[in-house]
PDB file of C-alpha atoms and ligand atoms in Angstrom:
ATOM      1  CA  UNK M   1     -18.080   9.506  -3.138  1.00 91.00           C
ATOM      2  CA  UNK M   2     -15.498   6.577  -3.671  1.00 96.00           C
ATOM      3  CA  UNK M   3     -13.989   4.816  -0.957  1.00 98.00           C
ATOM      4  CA  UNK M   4     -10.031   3.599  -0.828  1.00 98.00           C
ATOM      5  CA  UNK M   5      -8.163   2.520   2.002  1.00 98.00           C
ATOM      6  CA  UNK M   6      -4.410   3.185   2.501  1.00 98.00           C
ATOM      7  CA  UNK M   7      -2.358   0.578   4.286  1.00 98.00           C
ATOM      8  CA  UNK M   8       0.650   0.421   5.640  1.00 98.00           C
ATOM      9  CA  UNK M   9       2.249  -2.618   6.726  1.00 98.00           C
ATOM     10  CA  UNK M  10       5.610  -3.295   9.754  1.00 98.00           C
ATOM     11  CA  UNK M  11       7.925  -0.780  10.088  1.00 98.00           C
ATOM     12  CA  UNK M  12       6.036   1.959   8.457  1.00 98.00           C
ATOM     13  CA  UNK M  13       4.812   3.567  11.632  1.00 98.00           C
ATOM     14  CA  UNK M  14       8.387   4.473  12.065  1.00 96.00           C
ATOM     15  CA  UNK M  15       8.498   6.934   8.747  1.00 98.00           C
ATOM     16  CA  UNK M  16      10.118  10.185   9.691  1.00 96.00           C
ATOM     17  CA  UNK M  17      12.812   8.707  11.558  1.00 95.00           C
ATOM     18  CA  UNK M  18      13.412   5.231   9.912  1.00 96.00           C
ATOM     19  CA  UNK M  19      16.262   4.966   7.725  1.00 94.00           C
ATOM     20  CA  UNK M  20      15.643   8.705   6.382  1.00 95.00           C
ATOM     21  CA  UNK M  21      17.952   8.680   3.873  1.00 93.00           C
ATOM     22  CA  UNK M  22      15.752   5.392   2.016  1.00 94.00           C
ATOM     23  CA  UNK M  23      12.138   6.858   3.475  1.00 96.00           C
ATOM     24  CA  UNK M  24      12.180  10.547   3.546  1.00 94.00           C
ATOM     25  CA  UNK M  25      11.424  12.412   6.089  1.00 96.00           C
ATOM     26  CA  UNK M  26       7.733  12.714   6.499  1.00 97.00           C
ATOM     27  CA  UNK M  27       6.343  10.297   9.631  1.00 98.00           C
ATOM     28  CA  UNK M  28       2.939   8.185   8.600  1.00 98.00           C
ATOM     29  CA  UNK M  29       0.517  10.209  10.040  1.00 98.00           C
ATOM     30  CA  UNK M  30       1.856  13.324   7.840  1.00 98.00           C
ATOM     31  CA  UNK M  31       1.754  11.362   4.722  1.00 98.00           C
ATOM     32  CA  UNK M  32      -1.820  10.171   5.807  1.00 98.00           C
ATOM     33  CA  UNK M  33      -3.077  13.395   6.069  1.00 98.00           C
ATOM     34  CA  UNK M  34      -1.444  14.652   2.658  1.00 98.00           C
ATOM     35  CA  UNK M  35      -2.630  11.311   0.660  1.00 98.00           C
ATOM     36  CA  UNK M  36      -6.264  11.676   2.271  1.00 98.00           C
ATOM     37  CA  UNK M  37      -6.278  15.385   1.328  1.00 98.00           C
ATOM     38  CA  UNK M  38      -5.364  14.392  -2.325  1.00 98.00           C
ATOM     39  CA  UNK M  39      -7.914  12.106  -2.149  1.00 98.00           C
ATOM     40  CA  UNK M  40     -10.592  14.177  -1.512  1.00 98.00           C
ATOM     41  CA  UNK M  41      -9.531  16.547  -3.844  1.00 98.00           C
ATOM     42  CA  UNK M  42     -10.584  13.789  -6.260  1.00 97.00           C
ATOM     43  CA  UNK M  43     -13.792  13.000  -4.772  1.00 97.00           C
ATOM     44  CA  UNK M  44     -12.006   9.821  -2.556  1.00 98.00           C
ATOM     45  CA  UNK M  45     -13.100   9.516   0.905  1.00 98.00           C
ATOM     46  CA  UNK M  46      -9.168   7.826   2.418  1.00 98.00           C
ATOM     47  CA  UNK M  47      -9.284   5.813   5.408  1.00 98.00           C
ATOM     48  CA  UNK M  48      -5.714   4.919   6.693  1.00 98.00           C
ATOM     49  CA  UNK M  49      -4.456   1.596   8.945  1.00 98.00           C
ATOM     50  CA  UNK M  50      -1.025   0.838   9.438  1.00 98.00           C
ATOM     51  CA  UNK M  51      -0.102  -2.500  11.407  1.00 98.00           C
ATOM     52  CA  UNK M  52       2.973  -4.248  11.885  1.00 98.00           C
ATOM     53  CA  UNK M  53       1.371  -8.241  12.763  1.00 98.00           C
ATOM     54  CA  UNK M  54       0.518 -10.525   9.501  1.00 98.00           C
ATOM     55  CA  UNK M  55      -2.667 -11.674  10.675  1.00 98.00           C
ATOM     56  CA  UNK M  56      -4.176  -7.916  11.476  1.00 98.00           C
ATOM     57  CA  UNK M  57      -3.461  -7.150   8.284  1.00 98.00           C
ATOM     58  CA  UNK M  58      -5.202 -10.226   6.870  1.00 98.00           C
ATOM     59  CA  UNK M  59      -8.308  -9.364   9.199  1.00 98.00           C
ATOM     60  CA  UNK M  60      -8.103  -5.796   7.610  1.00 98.00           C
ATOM     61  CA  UNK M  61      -8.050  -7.030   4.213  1.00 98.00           C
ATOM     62  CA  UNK M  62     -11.080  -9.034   4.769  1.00 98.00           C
ATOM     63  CA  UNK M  63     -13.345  -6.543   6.202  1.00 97.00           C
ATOM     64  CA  UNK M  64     -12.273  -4.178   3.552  1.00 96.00           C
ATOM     65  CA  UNK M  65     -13.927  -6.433   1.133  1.00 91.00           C
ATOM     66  CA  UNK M  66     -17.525  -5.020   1.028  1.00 87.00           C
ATOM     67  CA  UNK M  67     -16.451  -1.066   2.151  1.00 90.00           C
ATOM     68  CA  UNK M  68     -13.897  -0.030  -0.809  1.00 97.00           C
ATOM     69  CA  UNK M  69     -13.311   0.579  -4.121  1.00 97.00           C
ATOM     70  CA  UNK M  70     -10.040   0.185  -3.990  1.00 98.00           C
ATOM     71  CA  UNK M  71      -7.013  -0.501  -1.703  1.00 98.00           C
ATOM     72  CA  UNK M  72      -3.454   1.058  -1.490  1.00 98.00           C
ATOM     73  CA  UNK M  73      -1.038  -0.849   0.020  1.00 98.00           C
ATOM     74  CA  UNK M  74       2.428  -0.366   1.214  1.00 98.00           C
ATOM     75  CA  UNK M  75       3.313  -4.251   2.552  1.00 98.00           C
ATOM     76  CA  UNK M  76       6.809  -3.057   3.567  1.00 98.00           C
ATOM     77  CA  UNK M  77       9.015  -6.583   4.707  1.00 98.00           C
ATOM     78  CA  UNK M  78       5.812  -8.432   4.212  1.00 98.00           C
ATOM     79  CA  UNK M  79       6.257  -8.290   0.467  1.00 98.00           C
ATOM     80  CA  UNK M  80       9.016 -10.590  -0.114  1.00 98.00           C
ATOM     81  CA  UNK M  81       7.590 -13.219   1.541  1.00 98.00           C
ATOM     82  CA  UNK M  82       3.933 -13.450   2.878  1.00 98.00           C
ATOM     83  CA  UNK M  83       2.231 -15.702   0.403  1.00 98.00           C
ATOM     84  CA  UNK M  84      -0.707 -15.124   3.274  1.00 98.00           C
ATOM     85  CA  UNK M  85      -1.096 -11.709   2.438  1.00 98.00           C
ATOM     86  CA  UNK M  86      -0.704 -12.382  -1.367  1.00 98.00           C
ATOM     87  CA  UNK M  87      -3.510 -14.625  -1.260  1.00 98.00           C
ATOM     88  CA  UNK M  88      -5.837 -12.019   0.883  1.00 98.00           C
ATOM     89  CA  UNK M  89      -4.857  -9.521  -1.774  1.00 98.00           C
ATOM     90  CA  UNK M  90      -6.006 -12.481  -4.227  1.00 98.00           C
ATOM     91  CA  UNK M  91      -9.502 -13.328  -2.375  1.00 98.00           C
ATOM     92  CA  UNK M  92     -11.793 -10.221  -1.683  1.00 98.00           C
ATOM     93  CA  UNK M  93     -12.128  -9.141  -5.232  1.00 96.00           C
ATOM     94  CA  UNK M  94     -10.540  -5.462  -4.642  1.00 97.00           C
ATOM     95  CA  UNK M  95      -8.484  -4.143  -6.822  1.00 98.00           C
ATOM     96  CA  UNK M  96      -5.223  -3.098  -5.025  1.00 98.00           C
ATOM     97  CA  UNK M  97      -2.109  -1.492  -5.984  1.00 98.00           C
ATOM     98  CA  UNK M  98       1.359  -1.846  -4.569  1.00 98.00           C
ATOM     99  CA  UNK M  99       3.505   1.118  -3.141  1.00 98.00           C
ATOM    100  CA  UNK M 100       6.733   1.121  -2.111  1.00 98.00           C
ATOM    101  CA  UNK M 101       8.550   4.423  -1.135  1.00 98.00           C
ATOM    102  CA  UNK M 102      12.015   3.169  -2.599  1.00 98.00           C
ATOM    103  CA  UNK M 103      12.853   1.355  -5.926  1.00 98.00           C
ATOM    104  CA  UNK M 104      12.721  -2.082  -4.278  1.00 98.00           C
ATOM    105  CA  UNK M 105      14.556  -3.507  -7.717  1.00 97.00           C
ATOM    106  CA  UNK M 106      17.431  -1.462  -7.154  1.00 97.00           C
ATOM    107  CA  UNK M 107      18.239  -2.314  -3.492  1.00 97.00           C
ATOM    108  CA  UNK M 108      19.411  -5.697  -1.791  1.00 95.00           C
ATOM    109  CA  UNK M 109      18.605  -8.696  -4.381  1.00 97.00           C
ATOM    110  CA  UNK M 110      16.166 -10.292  -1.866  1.00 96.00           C
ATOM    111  CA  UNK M 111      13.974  -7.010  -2.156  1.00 98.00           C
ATOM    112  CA  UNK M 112      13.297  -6.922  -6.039  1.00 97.00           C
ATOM    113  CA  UNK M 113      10.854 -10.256  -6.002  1.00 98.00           C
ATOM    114  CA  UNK M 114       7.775  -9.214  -4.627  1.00 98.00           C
ATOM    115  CA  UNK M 115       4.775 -12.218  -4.017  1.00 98.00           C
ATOM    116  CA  UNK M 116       1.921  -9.578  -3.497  1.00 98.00           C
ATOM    117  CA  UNK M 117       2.489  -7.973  -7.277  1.00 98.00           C
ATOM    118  CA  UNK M 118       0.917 -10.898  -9.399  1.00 98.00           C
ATOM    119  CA  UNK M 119      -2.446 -10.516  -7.670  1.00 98.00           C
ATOM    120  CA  UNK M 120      -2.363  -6.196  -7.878  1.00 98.00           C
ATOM    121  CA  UNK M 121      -3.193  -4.378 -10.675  1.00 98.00           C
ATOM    122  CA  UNK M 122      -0.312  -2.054 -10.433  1.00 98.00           C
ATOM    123  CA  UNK M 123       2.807  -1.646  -8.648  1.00 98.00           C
ATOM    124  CA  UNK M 124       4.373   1.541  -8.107  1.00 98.00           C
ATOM    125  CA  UNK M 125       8.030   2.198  -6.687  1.00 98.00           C
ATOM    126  CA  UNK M 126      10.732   4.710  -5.967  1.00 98.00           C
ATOM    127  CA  UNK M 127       8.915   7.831  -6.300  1.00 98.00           C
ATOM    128  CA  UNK M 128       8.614   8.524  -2.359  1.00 97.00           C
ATOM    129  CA  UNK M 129       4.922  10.003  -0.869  1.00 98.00           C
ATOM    130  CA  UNK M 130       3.969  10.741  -4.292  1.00 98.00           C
ATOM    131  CA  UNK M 131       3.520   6.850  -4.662  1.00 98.00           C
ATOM    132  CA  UNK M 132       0.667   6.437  -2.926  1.00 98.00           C
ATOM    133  CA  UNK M 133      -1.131   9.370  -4.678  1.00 98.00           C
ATOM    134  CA  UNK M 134      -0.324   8.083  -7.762  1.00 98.00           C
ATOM    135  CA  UNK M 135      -1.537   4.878  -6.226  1.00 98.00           C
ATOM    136  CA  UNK M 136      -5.387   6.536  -6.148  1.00 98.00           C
ATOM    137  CA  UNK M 137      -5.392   7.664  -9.403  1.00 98.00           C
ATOM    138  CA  UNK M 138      -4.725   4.189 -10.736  1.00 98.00           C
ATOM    139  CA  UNK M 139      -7.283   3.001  -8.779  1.00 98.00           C
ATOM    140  CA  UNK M 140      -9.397   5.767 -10.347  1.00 98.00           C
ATOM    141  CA  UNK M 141      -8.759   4.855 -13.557  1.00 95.00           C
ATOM    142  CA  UNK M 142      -9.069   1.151 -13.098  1.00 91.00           C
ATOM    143  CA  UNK M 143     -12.621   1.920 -11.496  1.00 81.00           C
ATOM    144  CA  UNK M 144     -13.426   3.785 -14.814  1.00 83.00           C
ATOM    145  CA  UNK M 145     -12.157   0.974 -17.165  1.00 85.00           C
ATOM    146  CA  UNK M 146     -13.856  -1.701 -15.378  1.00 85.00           C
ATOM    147  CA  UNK M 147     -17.201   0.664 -15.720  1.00 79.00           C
ATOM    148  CA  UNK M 148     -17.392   1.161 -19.183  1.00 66.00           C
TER     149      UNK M 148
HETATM  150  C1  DQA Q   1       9.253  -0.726   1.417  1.00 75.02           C
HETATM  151  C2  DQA Q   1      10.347  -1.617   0.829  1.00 75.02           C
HETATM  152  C3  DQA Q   1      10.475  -2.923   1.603  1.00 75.02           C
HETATM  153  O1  DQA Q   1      11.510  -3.717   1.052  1.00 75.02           O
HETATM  154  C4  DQA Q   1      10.802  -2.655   3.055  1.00 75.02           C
HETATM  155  O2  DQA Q   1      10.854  -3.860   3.780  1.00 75.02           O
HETATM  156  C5  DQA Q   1       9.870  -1.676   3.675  1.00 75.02           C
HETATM  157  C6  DQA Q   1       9.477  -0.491   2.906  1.00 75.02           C
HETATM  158  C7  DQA Q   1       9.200   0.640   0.719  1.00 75.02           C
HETATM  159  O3  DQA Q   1       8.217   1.360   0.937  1.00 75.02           O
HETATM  160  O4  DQA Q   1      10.129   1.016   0.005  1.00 75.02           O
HETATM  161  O5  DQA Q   1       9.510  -1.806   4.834  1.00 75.02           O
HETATM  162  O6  DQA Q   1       8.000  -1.362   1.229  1.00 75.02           O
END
Protein backbone atom coordinates (compact mmCIF):
# COMPACT_ATOMS: atom_id res chain seq x y z
CA UNK A 1 0.00 0.00 0.00
CA UNK A 2 1.31 3.62 -0.83
CA UNK A 3 1.87 6.10 1.68
CA UNK A 4 0.96 10.12 1.29
CA UNK A 5 0.74 12.58 3.85
CA UNK A 6 -1.73 15.52 3.82
CA UNK A 7 -0.63 18.79 5.36
CA UNK A 8 -2.09 21.60 6.29
CA UNK A 9 -0.33 24.61 7.20
CA UNK A 10 -1.65 28.17 9.75
CA UNK A 11 -5.00 28.94 9.72
CA UNK A 12 -6.31 25.77 8.32
CA UNK A 13 -7.36 24.26 11.60
CA UNK A 14 -9.94 26.93 11.53
CA UNK A 15 -11.85 25.43 8.19
CA UNK A 16 -15.54 25.30 8.85
CA UNK A 17 -15.75 28.56 10.35
CA UNK A 18 -12.90 30.63 8.70
CA UNK A 19 -13.89 32.97 6.15
CA UNK A 20 -16.71 30.43 4.84
CA UNK A 21 -17.62 32.15 2.04
CA UNK A 22 -13.54 31.69 0.55
CA UNK A 23 -13.15 28.02 2.47
CA UNK A 24 -16.37 26.22 2.47
CA UNK A 25 -17.82 24.92 5.06
CA UNK A 26 -16.30 21.64 5.97
CA UNK A 27 -13.78 22.00 9.30
CA UNK A 28 -10.18 20.01 8.78
CA UNK A 29 -10.86 17.08 10.50
CA UNK A 30 -14.04 16.43 8.09
CA UNK A 31 -12.03 16.98 5.05
CA UNK A 32 -9.33 14.62 6.63
CA UNK A 33 -11.52 11.96 7.01
CA UNK A 34 -13.13 12.36 3.38
CA UNK A 35 -9.49 12.79 1.62
CA UNK A 36 -8.15 9.67 3.71
CA UNK A 37 -11.28 7.70 2.71
CA UNK A 38 -10.57 8.58 -1.01
CA UNK A 39 -7.34 7.55 -0.45
CA UNK A 40 -7.87 4.28 0.51
CA UNK A 41 -10.25 3.75 -1.98
CA UNK A 42 -7.15 3.96 -4.19
CA UNK A 43 -5.01 1.76 -2.26
CA UNK A 44 -3.31 5.13 -0.26
CA UNK A 45 -2.80 4.72 3.32
CA UNK A 46 -3.39 9.11 4.31
CA UNK A 47 -1.84 10.34 7.33
CA UNK A 48 -2.93 14.00 8.13
CA UNK A 49 -0.86 16.99 10.24
CA UNK A 50 -1.94 20.37 10.27
CA UNK A 51 0.34 23.05 12.15
CA UNK A 52 0.30 26.61 12.23
CA UNK A 53 4.47 27.33 13.39
CA UNK A 54 7.14 27.38 10.31
CA UNK A 55 9.61 25.34 11.93
CA UNK A 56 7.03 22.26 12.87
CA UNK A 57 6.28 22.14 9.59
CA UNK A 58 9.92 22.02 8.48
CA UNK A 59 10.51 19.18 11.20
CA UNK A 60 7.45 17.40 9.54
CA UNK A 61 8.77 17.69 6.19
CA UNK A 62 11.96 16.15 7.18
CA UNK A 63 10.80 13.11 8.87
CA UNK A 64 8.44 12.56 6.06
CA UNK A 65 11.41 12.00 3.93
CA UNK A 66 11.97 8.19 4.29
CA UNK A 67 7.92 7.26 5.19
CA UNK A 68 6.01 8.61 1.89
CA UNK A 69 5.46 8.45 -1.48
CA UNK A 70 4.18 11.47 -1.79
CA UNK A 71 3.09 14.67 0.08
CA UNK A 72 -0.03 16.97 -0.22
CA UNK A 73 0.31 20.16 0.97
CA UNK A 74 -1.92 23.03 1.67
CA UNK A 75 0.90 25.88 2.94
CA UNK A 76 -1.94 28.40 3.45
CA UNK A 77 -0.07 32.18 4.34
CA UNK A 78 3.16 30.30 4.32
CA UNK A 79 3.12 30.20 0.54
CA UNK A 80 3.80 33.65 -0.37
CA UNK A 81 6.65 33.92 1.51
CA UNK A 82 8.54 31.04 3.33
CA UNK A 83 11.53 30.43 1.15
CA UNK A 84 12.24 27.94 4.39
CA UNK A 85 9.55 25.80 3.56
CA UNK A 86 10.25 26.06 -0.25
CA UNK A 87 13.57 24.78 0.27
CA UNK A 88 12.28 21.71 2.67
CA UNK A 89 9.85 21.02 -0.14
CA UNK A 90 13.18 21.24 -2.36
CA UNK A 91 15.49 18.86 -0.04
CA UNK A 92 13.87 15.42 0.91
CA UNK A 93 13.39 14.20 -2.58
CA UNK A 94 9.37 13.79 -2.27
CA UNK A 95 7.40 14.66 -4.73
CA UNK A 96 4.74 17.14 -3.42
CA UNK A 97 1.89 18.90 -4.82
CA UNK A 98 0.37 22.22 -3.88
CA UNK A 99 -3.37 22.74 -2.81
CA UNK A 100 -5.05 25.62 -2.23
CA UNK A 101 -8.89 25.64 -1.57
CA UNK A 102 -9.39 29.08 -3.47
CA UNK A 103 -7.96 30.35 -6.85
CA UNK A 104 -5.05 32.13 -5.14
CA UNK A 105 -4.44 34.04 -8.77
CA UNK A 106 -7.67 35.55 -8.64
CA UNK A 107 -7.63 37.07 -5.11
CA UNK A 108 -5.42 39.96 -3.53
CA UNK A 109 -2.21 40.48 -5.94
CA UNK A 110 0.16 39.46 -3.09
CA UNK A 111 -1.57 35.90 -3.13
CA UNK A 112 -1.00 34.85 -6.88
CA UNK A 113 3.09 34.42 -6.46
CA UNK A 114 3.59 31.40 -4.69
CA UNK A 115 7.62 30.39 -3.63
CA UNK A 116 6.70 26.68 -2.77
CA UNK A 117 5.34 25.95 -6.62
CA UNK A 118 8.83 25.83 -8.46
CA UNK A 119 10.01 22.94 -6.29
CA UNK A 120 6.25 20.83 -6.58
CA UNK A 121 5.31 18.90 -9.27
CA UNK A 122 1.86 20.24 -9.46
CA UNK A 123 -0.18 22.91 -8.12
CA UNK A 124 -3.76 22.73 -7.86
CA UNK A 125 -6.25 25.70 -6.96
CA UNK A 126 -9.81 26.84 -6.66
CA UNK A 127 -11.59 23.69 -6.79
CA UNK A 128 -12.37 23.51 -2.86
CA UNK A 129 -11.95 19.77 -0.90
CA UNK A 130 -11.84 18.20 -4.17
CA UNK A 131 -8.22 19.72 -4.41
CA UNK A 132 -6.60 17.67 -2.30
CA UNK A 133 -8.11 14.46 -3.84
CA UNK A 134 -7.14 15.46 -6.98
CA UNK A 135 -3.89 16.19 -5.24
CA UNK A 136 -3.43 12.06 -4.67
CA UNK A 137 -4.14 11.13 -7.91
CA UNK A 138 -1.35 13.30 -9.26
CA UNK A 139 0.78 11.91 -6.95
CA UNK A 140 -0.45 8.54 -8.26
CA UNK A 141 0.29 9.19 -11.51
CA UNK A 142 3.62 10.82 -10.96
CA UNK A 143 4.57 7.56 -8.90
CA UNK A 144 3.63 5.57 -12.11
CA UNK A 145 5.63 7.81 -14.56
CA UNK A 146 8.64 7.88 -12.51
CA UNK A 147 8.26 3.79 -12.44
CA UNK A 148 8.21 2.99 -15.85
C1 LIG B 1 -4.98 29.10 0.95
C2 LIG B 1 -4.70 30.42 0.23
C3 LIG B 1 -3.70 31.27 1.00
O1 LIG B 1 -3.48 32.49 0.33
C4 LIG B 1 -4.21 31.57 2.39
O2 LIG B 1 -3.25 32.30 3.12
C5 LIG B 1 -4.65 30.35 3.12
C6 LIG B 1 -5.42 29.34 2.39
C7 LIG B 1 -6.08 28.29 0.24
O3 LIG B 1 -6.24 27.11 0.58
O4 LIG B 1 -6.81 28.83 -0.60
O5 LIG B 1 -4.46 30.24 4.32
O6 LIG B 1 -3.80 28.32 0.95
Amino acid sequence: MKRMLLLNGPNLNLLGTREPDVYGHDTLASIEEEVAAYGASKGVAVDCFQSNHEGVLIDRLHEARPCYDGIVYNPGAHTHYSYALRDAVASIGLPVVEVHLSDIEAREPFRALSVIAPVCVAQIKGKGKAGYKEAIDVLLGYADRTAS
